[in-house]
Coordinates of C-alpha atoms in Angstrom, one line a residue:
M866 CA 134.5 162.6 11.7
S867 CA 135.2 161.8 8.1
H868 CA 135.8 159.0 5.7
A869 CA 137.2 158.8 2.0
H870 CA 135.6 156.7 -0.5
D871 CA 137.5 153.8 -1.9
K872 CA 137.0 154.8 -5.7
P873 CA 139.8 156.8 -7.3
F874 CA 139.6 160.4 -7.8
V875 CA 141.3 162.3 -10.5
I876 CA 141.8 166.0 -9.8
P877 CA 140.6 168.3 -12.8
A878 CA 143.7 170.1 -14.0
D879 CA 141.5 173.2 -15.1
Q880 CA 140.1 173.3 -11.5
V881 CA 143.4 173.8 -9.8
H882 CA 145.6 175.8 -12.1
I883 CA 145.0 179.4 -13.0
P884 CA 145.8 180.1 -16.6
A885 CA 147.9 183.0 -17.6
G886 CA 145.0 185.1 -19.1
S887 CA 143.0 185.1 -16.0
M888 CA 142.3 188.2 -13.9
W889 CA 143.7 186.5 -10.9
R890 CA 147.2 186.5 -12.7
K891 CA 147.0 190.2 -13.3
M892 CA 146.2 191.1 -9.5
P893 CA 149.8 191.2 -8.4
I894 CA 150.6 194.3 -10.6
I895 CA 147.2 195.7 -9.7
G896 CA 147.8 195.3 -6.1
L897 CA 151.2 196.9 -6.2
L898 CA 149.7 199.9 -8.2
I899 CA 147.1 200.1 -5.4
G900 CA 149.7 199.7 -2.7
A901 CA 151.8 202.3 -3.8
A902 CA 149.0 204.8 -4.4
G903 CA 147.5 203.9 -1.2
I904 CA 150.6 204.4 1.0
G905 CA 151.6 207.4 -1.0
G906 CA 148.2 208.9 -0.8
A907 CA 148.1 208.3 3.0
W908 CA 151.3 210.2 3.5
A909 CA 150.0 213.0 1.2
T910 CA 146.6 213.3 3.0
S911 CA 148.3 213.4 6.5
H912 CA 149.5 216.8 5.6
G913 CA 152.8 216.5 7.2
D914 CA 151.3 214.9 10.6
S915 CA 153.7 212.1 10.8
H916 CA 151.8 210.9 14.0
A917 CA 148.5 210.4 12.0
F918 CA 150.3 208.6 9.1
W919 CA 152.2 206.2 11.3
Y920 CA 149.3 205.3 13.5
A921 CA 147.1 204.7 10.5
Y922 CA 149.9 202.7 9.0
L923 CA 150.3 200.5 12.1
V924 CA 146.6 199.7 12.0
A925 CA 146.7 198.7 8.4
Y926 CA 149.9 196.6 9.0
M927 CA 148.7 194.7 12.0
V928 CA 145.6 193.8 10.2
C929 CA 147.4 192.2 7.2
L930 CA 150.2 190.8 9.4
A931 CA 147.4 188.9 11.3
I932 CA 146.2 187.2 8.1
G933 CA 149.8 186.2 7.2
L934 CA 150.5 184.8 10.7
G935 CA 147.2 183.1 10.7
G936 CA 148.1 181.2 7.6
L937 CA 151.3 180.2 9.1
F938 CA 149.4 179.0 12.1
F939 CA 146.9 177.1 10.0
V940 CA 149.5 175.3 7.9
I941 CA 151.6 174.3 11.0
V942 CA 148.6 172.9 13.1
Q943 CA 147.3 170.9 10.2
H944 CA 150.5 169.2 9.8
L945 CA 151.1 168.7 13.6
V946 CA 147.6 166.9 13.8
R947 CA 147.9 165.2 10.4
A948 CA 144.4 166.6 9.5
G949 CA 142.9 165.2 6.3
W950 CA 139.9 167.4 5.7
S951 CA 142.0 170.6 5.2
I952 CA 144.4 169.4 2.6
A953 CA 142.2 170.7 -0.1
V954 CA 142.1 174.2 1.4
R955 CA 145.6 174.2 2.8
R956 CA 147.3 175.8 -0.2
I957 CA 145.2 179.0 0.2
A958 CA 146.6 179.3 3.7
E959 CA 150.1 178.6 2.4
N960 CA 149.7 181.3 0.0
A961 CA 148.7 183.6 2.8
M962 CA 151.6 182.5 4.8
I963 CA 154.2 183.2 2.1
T964 CA 153.3 186.8 2.1
L965 CA 155.1 187.0 5.5
P966 CA 158.4 187.9 3.9
V967 CA 156.7 190.9 2.2
M968 CA 155.1 191.8 5.4
C969 CA 158.4 191.8 7.2
L970 CA 159.7 194.2 4.6
L971 CA 156.7 196.5 5.1
G972 CA 157.5 196.2 8.9
L973 CA 160.9 197.8 8.5
P974 CA 159.8 201.4 8.0
I975 CA 157.9 201.0 11.5
I976 CA 161.3 200.1 13.1
F977 CA 163.5 202.6 11.3
L978 CA 161.2 205.5 10.5
G979 CA 158.0 205.4 12.6
A980 CA 159.1 204.4 16.0
H981 CA 159.7 207.7 17.4
D982 CA 156.1 208.8 16.2
L983 CA 154.6 205.7 17.6
Y984 CA 156.4 204.7 20.9
H985 CA 156.7 207.1 23.8
W986 CA 159.6 204.9 25.1
T987 CA 161.9 205.8 22.4
D988 CA 162.0 209.4 24.0
V989 CA 165.2 209.0 26.2
A990 CA 164.5 212.1 28.3
A991 CA 160.9 211.2 28.9
V992 CA 162.0 207.7 30.1
E993 CA 164.5 209.2 32.5
H994 CA 161.7 211.3 34.2
D995 CA 159.3 208.5 34.3
F996 CA 159.8 205.7 37.1
M997 CA 157.9 203.0 35.4
L998 CA 159.5 203.5 31.9
N999 CA 162.8 203.8 33.6
A1000 CA 162.3 200.4 35.2
K1001 CA 161.3 198.8 31.8
K1002 CA 164.1 200.4 29.8
G1003 CA 166.2 197.1 29.9
Y1004 CA 163.6 195.8 27.5
L1005 CA 161.9 198.9 26.1
N1006 CA 164.9 200.5 24.3
E1007 CA 165.5 200.8 20.5
T1008 CA 168.4 198.6 20.3
S1009 CA 166.4 195.7 21.9
F1010 CA 163.3 196.5 19.9
L1011 CA 165.4 196.4 16.8
Y1012 CA 167.0 192.9 17.5
R1013 CA 163.6 191.5 18.6
M1014 CA 161.9 192.6 15.5
I1015 CA 164.6 191.3 13.2
T1016 CA 164.5 188.0 15.1
Y1017 CA 160.7 187.8 14.6
F1018 CA 161.1 188.6 10.9
V1019 CA 163.8 186.0 10.4
V1020 CA 161.6 183.2 12.2
W1021 CA 158.5 184.1 10.2
T1022 CA 160.3 184.2 6.8
G1023 CA 162.3 180.9 7.7
L1024 CA 159.2 179.0 8.7
S1025 CA 156.8 180.2 5.8
A1026 CA 159.6 179.5 3.3
F1027 CA 160.2 176.0 4.7
F1028 CA 156.6 174.9 4.8
Y1029 CA 155.7 176.6 1.4
G1030 CA 158.8 175.1 -0.4
K1031 CA 158.2 171.5 1.0
S1032 CA 154.4 171.7 0.0
T1033 CA 154.9 173.3 -3.5
G1034 CA 158.0 171.4 -4.3
S1035 CA 156.2 168.0 -4.3
D1036 CA 153.2 169.1 -6.5
G1037 CA 152.3 166.3 -8.9
N1038 CA 154.8 163.9 -7.4
P1039 CA 153.0 161.5 -4.6
E1040 CA 156.4 160.0 -3.8
A1041 CA 157.9 163.3 -3.0
G1042 CA 154.7 164.4 -1.3
M1043 CA 155.0 161.5 1.1
R1044 CA 158.6 162.5 2.1
A1045 CA 157.6 166.2 2.3
A1046 CA 154.5 165.3 4.5
H1047 CA 156.6 163.3 7.0
S1048 CA 159.2 166.1 7.1
M1049 CA 156.6 168.9 7.7
R1050 CA 154.9 166.9 10.4
F1051 CA 158.3 166.2 12.1
W1052 CA 159.0 169.9 12.2
A1053 CA 155.4 171.2 13.0
A1054 CA 156.0 170.8 16.8
P1055 CA 159.0 173.0 17.1
A1056 CA 157.6 175.3 14.5
L1057 CA 154.5 175.9 16.6
F1058 CA 156.6 176.8 19.6
L1059 CA 158.7 179.3 17.6
F1060 CA 155.4 180.7 16.1
A1061 CA 153.7 181.1 19.5
L1062 CA 156.7 182.8 21.1
S1063 CA 157.3 185.1 18.2
L1064 CA 153.6 186.2 17.7
T1065 CA 153.4 186.9 21.4
F1066 CA 156.3 189.1 21.9
A1067 CA 155.7 190.8 18.5
A1068 CA 152.2 191.8 19.7
F1069 CA 153.8 193.1 23.1
D1070 CA 156.3 195.1 21.1
L1071 CA 154.2 196.4 18.2
L1072 CA 150.9 197.0 20.0
M1073 CA 151.0 196.7 23.8
S1074 CA 154.2 199.0 24.0
L1075 CA 152.2 201.9 22.3
D1076 CA 151.1 202.4 26.0
P1077 CA 154.1 201.4 27.9
H1078 CA 152.7 201.9 31.3
W1079 CA 150.0 199.2 30.7
F1080 CA 150.5 195.5 30.4
S1081 CA 148.7 192.3 30.1
T1082 CA 150.0 188.8 29.9
M1083 CA 146.9 187.8 27.9
F1084 CA 147.6 190.2 25.1
G1085 CA 149.6 188.0 22.8
V1086 CA 146.8 185.4 23.1
Y1087 CA 144.4 188.2 22.2
Y1088 CA 146.1 189.2 19.0
F1089 CA 146.5 185.6 18.0
A1090 CA 142.8 184.9 18.4
G1091 CA 142.1 187.8 16.0
S1092 CA 144.9 186.2 13.5
A1093 CA 143.0 182.9 13.6
L1094 CA 139.7 184.3 13.0
S1095 CA 141.2 186.4 10.1
I1096 CA 142.7 183.4 8.3
F1097 CA 139.7 181.3 8.4
A1098 CA 137.6 184.1 7.1
F1099 CA 140.2 184.9 4.4
I1100 CA 140.4 181.2 3.3
T1101 CA 136.7 181.0 3.1
L1102 CA 136.3 184.5 1.2
T1103 CA 139.1 183.4 -1.3
I1104 CA 137.6 180.0 -2.1
I1105 CA 134.2 181.4 -2.7
L1106 CA 135.8 183.9 -5.0
L1107 CA 137.7 181.2 -6.7
H1108 CA 134.5 179.1 -7.2
K1109 CA 132.8 182.1 -8.8
S1110 CA 135.7 182.2 -11.2
G1111 CA 135.3 178.7 -12.2
Y1112 CA 138.0 177.2 -10.0
L1113 CA 138.2 174.5 -7.2
R1114 CA 134.6 173.3 -8.0
G1115 CA 134.1 169.8 -7.0
V1116 CA 137.5 170.1 -5.2
V1117 CA 136.7 172.2 -2.3
T1118 CA 133.1 171.3 -1.4
T1119 CA 130.3 172.2 0.9
E1120 CA 131.8 169.9 3.4
H1121 CA 135.0 172.0 3.5
F1122 CA 132.8 175.2 3.8
H1123 CA 131.1 173.6 6.7
D1124 CA 134.3 172.9 8.5
L1125 CA 135.6 176.5 7.8
G1126 CA 132.3 177.7 9.3
K1127 CA 132.7 175.7 12.4
F1128 CA 136.2 177.1 12.8
L1129 CA 134.9 180.7 12.4
F1130 CA 132.3 180.0 15.0
G1131 CA 134.6 178.3 17.4
F1132 CA 137.3 181.0 17.1
T1133 CA 134.6 183.6 17.7
V1134 CA 133.9 182.1 21.1
F1135 CA 137.8 181.6 21.8
Y1136 CA 138.2 185.3 21.0
T1137 CA 135.4 186.4 23.2
Y1138 CA 136.7 184.3 26.0
I1139 CA 140.2 185.8 25.8
A1140 CA 138.8 189.4 25.4
F1141 CA 136.4 189.0 28.3
S1142 CA 138.9 187.2 30.6
Q1143 CA 141.5 190.1 30.1
Y1144 CA 138.8 192.9 30.6
F1145 CA 137.2 191.0 33.6
L1146 CA 140.6 190.4 35.6
I1147 CA 141.6 193.9 35.1
W1148 CA 138.2 195.3 36.2
Y1149 CA 138.1 193.1 39.2
A1150 CA 141.8 194.0 40.4
N1151 CA 140.9 197.6 39.8
I1152 CA 144.5 198.6 39.7
P1153 CA 144.7 202.3 38.2
E1154 CA 147.8 201.7 35.8
E1155 CA 145.7 198.8 34.4
T1156 CA 142.2 200.2 34.4
M1157 CA 143.2 203.4 32.5
W1158 CA 144.0 201.6 29.4
F1159 CA 140.2 200.4 29.2
G1160 CA 139.3 203.8 30.7
Y1161 CA 140.2 205.8 27.7
R1162 CA 138.7 203.3 25.3
I1163 CA 135.2 203.8 26.9
A1164 CA 135.5 207.6 27.1
D1165 CA 133.9 210.1 24.8
D1166 CA 133.9 209.1 21.1
F1167 CA 135.5 205.8 21.6
L1168 CA 132.5 204.4 23.6
P1169 CA 130.3 203.6 20.7
L1170 CA 133.4 201.9 19.0
T1171 CA 133.9 199.6 22.1
F1172 CA 130.1 198.6 22.0
L1173 CA 130.6 197.9 18.1
L1174 CA 133.6 195.7 18.9
A1175 CA 131.8 193.8 21.8
G1176 CA 128.8 193.3 19.8
G1177 CA 130.4 192.7 16.4
R1178 CA 133.1 190.4 17.5
F1179 CA 130.8 188.1 19.4
F1180 CA 127.0 188.5 19.3
I1181 CA 126.5 189.1 15.5
P1182 CA 128.9 186.3 14.2
F1183 CA 127.9 183.8 17.2
F1184 CA 124.2 184.0 16.4
F1185 CA 124.6 184.3 12.6
L1186 CA 127.0 181.1 12.3
L1187 CA 125.2 179.0 14.9
P1188 CA 122.7 177.3 12.5
R1189 CA 124.2 174.5 10.4
G1190 CA 122.8 176.1 7.2
S1191 CA 124.8 179.1 7.6
K1192 CA 128.0 177.1 7.5
R1193 CA 127.0 175.3 4.3
N1194 CA 125.9 178.0 2.0
A1195 CA 128.1 180.4 0.2
L1196 CA 126.0 183.6 0.7
P1197 CA 126.0 183.7 4.5
L1198 CA 129.6 182.5 4.7
T1199 CA 130.6 185.4 2.4
L1200 CA 128.7 187.8 4.6
A1201 CA 130.2 186.3 7.9
A1202 CA 133.8 186.3 6.3
V1203 CA 133.6 189.8 5.2
W1204 CA 132.3 190.9 8.6
I1205 CA 134.8 189.2 10.5
L1206 CA 137.7 190.8 8.5
F1207 CA 136.0 194.2 8.9
M1208 CA 135.7 193.6 12.7
E1209 CA 139.7 192.8 12.7
V1210 CA 140.1 196.2 11.1
V1211 CA 138.0 197.8 13.8
D1212 CA 139.8 195.8 16.6
M1213 CA 143.3 196.9 15.5
Y1214 CA 141.9 200.6 15.3
W1215 CA 140.6 200.3 18.8
L1216 CA 144.0 199.0 20.0
V1217 CA 146.0 201.5 18.2
Q1218 CA 144.2 204.9 17.7
P1219 CA 143.0 205.7 21.4
V1220 CA 146.7 206.1 22.3
L1221 CA 146.9 209.0 19.8
A1222 CA 143.6 210.4 20.7
H1223 CA 144.6 210.3 24.5
H1224 CA 147.7 212.3 23.7
H1225 CA 145.7 214.9 21.8
A1226 CA 143.2 215.1 24.5
Q1227 CA 145.9 215.9 27.0
E1228 CA 147.1 218.7 24.8
S1229 CA 143.7 220.1 24.1
T1230 CA 141.8 222.6 26.2
D1231 CA 138.5 220.5 26.5
H1232 CA 140.5 217.3 27.1
V1233 CA 137.9 215.3 25.0
M1234 CA 139.1 212.2 23.2
H1235 CA 137.9 212.5 19.6
L1236 CA 137.7 209.6 17.2
H1237 CA 139.0 210.8 13.7
I1238 CA 138.6 208.4 10.9
G1239 CA 139.8 210.1 7.7
P1240 CA 141.3 209.5 4.2
V1241 CA 144.7 208.9 5.9
D1242 CA 143.3 205.7 7.6
F1243 CA 141.5 204.3 4.5
L1244 CA 144.3 205.0 2.2
A1245 CA 146.8 203.4 4.5
L1246 CA 144.7 200.2 4.8
L1247 CA 144.3 200.3 1.1
G1248 CA 148.0 200.6 0.5
V1249 CA 149.3 197.9 2.9
A1250 CA 146.3 195.5 1.7
G1251 CA 147.1 196.2 -1.9
V1252 CA 150.9 195.0 -1.3
F1253 CA 149.5 192.0 0.8
I1254 CA 147.1 191.0 -2.1
A1255 CA 149.9 191.4 -4.6
G1256 CA 152.0 188.9 -2.7
F1257 CA 149.1 186.5 -2.2
T1258 CA 147.8 186.5 -5.8
W1259 CA 151.4 186.1 -7.1
A1260 CA 151.6 182.9 -5.1
L1261 CA 148.1 181.8 -6.0
G1262 CA 148.9 181.9 -9.7
R1263 CA 152.5 180.5 -9.4
K1264 CA 151.5 176.9 -8.2
A1265 CA 148.4 174.7 -8.1
L1266 CA 145.4 175.7 -6.0
V1267 CA 145.8 172.4 -4.1
P1268 CA 148.8 170.4 -2.9
T1269 CA 148.5 167.9 -5.7
G1270 CA 151.5 165.8 -4.4
D1271 CA 150.0 165.3 -1.0
P1272 CA 149.3 161.6 -0.8
R1273 CA 146.1 162.2 1.1
I1274 CA 144.6 164.8 -1.2
A1275 CA 141.8 162.4 -2.5
E1276 CA 140.8 161.7 1.0
S1277 CA 140.4 165.4 1.5
I1278 CA 138.4 166.0 -1.6
Q1279 CA 136.0 163.3 -0.8
F1280 CA 135.7 164.3 2.8
E1281 CA 132.4 164.4 4.3
N1282 CA 130.9 165.7 7.6
F1283 CA 128.6 163.5 9.7

C-alpha cells in the first residue's frame, strides 16, 4: 500500500539531469572501446576455434539481452497496472529497454556468421540421417530461423522505441505526459502479448535449439524469470551508483529500494519454482531424450556448476533478502544485485557450454566432459557488456533520469511503504 502527501513537490533539476562533464557522459565512448577490444580479444584468444568463440559470444549475448528484455517487461507491466511507486525508477528500465535495437544488431552475427558453429540442425546432411531432426526440419531450418529472428528484432525494436519515445517526449510537459500515459497504458496489454510470445520463441530458437533433440514447454518462462531478476538487479545497482555520484537523492528513496528488494526476493522464488518444476517433471517422466539434457549437466566437471546454480539462484539470495533491513540498505542491496547478475552469467553458461563440452567429450578418448573457462569467455562477456553499457549510458545522459512529464511523478517520489 502507498499514499502520496498533499504538499507540492519540486523535483531538483540537478538530481535528474547528468551534466556534460560527468563521467557518466563519457561512458558511451568507454563502453564502445571496451566492447570492440573485448570482442576482438575474444576472437583472437579463441585461436581460430570458431566453436569456442561463438559459444562464448552466445553466453554473453543472452546475458545482456536478458537485461534489455527485462527492461521492456518492467516498463510494459508498470503501465498495464498503472503503478505509482515505480515512476521514479522507470526511466532506468526505459534506458535499459532502448538498448534492444543495439542488442538486435549484435544478434545479427549469430544468425549470419555463427549459426553453423552453434546449431547442429543447420547441418543438412546430419538432419537427413537423424529421425528426430528430420521430423523437426519444418521449424528448425535456416530460412525459418532467419525470418523468426528478424521478426523478434522488429517487435523488440518497435516496442522499445514506442514506449521510450512516448515517455521521453513528454518530459517537462505534464499535459503531454497525461496523453502519453493514457496511450502507453492502452497499448500495454497487446505489447505484453507480443513481448511474451517473442521472448518465449527467441529462447527456444537461441538456447533450447542448441540441443535440438531436447525440448521443454517451460523453457521460455525459465529465460523470462532470469530476465526479470536481471532487470531488477540492474535497476537497483544503477540507482545506487547514481546516488553515489550525487544524482536522484531525495527522488529515489529507501522506499523504492525496499520495493526493488521485494521484487528481487519474489522473482528469486518464481525462478526457483519454474526451474524446479521443469527439472521435476522431466525427472519423474524419466524419458531418455529429456533426461539426457540434465544428465550431461550433472556429469564430470559440470556437477559443481549445477550445485552452484541451485544454491546461488535460490538459497543464498532467498535468505539474504528475507530480512526487511536487507531490502532498505544500500550495501546489502548492492551485494544482492551484483550476486544476482553474476548468477545470470552462470545460468547462461550452464545452459550453453555443456552442449559444446558434450560434443568434445564424444570426440575424445576419455569421454569426459571438461569445463573450460578461459580468456575467450571473459573477453566475450566484456565485449558484449561494453556495447550494452555504451547504449545504456548514452540513453542515461540524453534525457532526464526520471519521467518528469508523468502526471504522477510527485506521487511516486513521495511514496511510502507501510
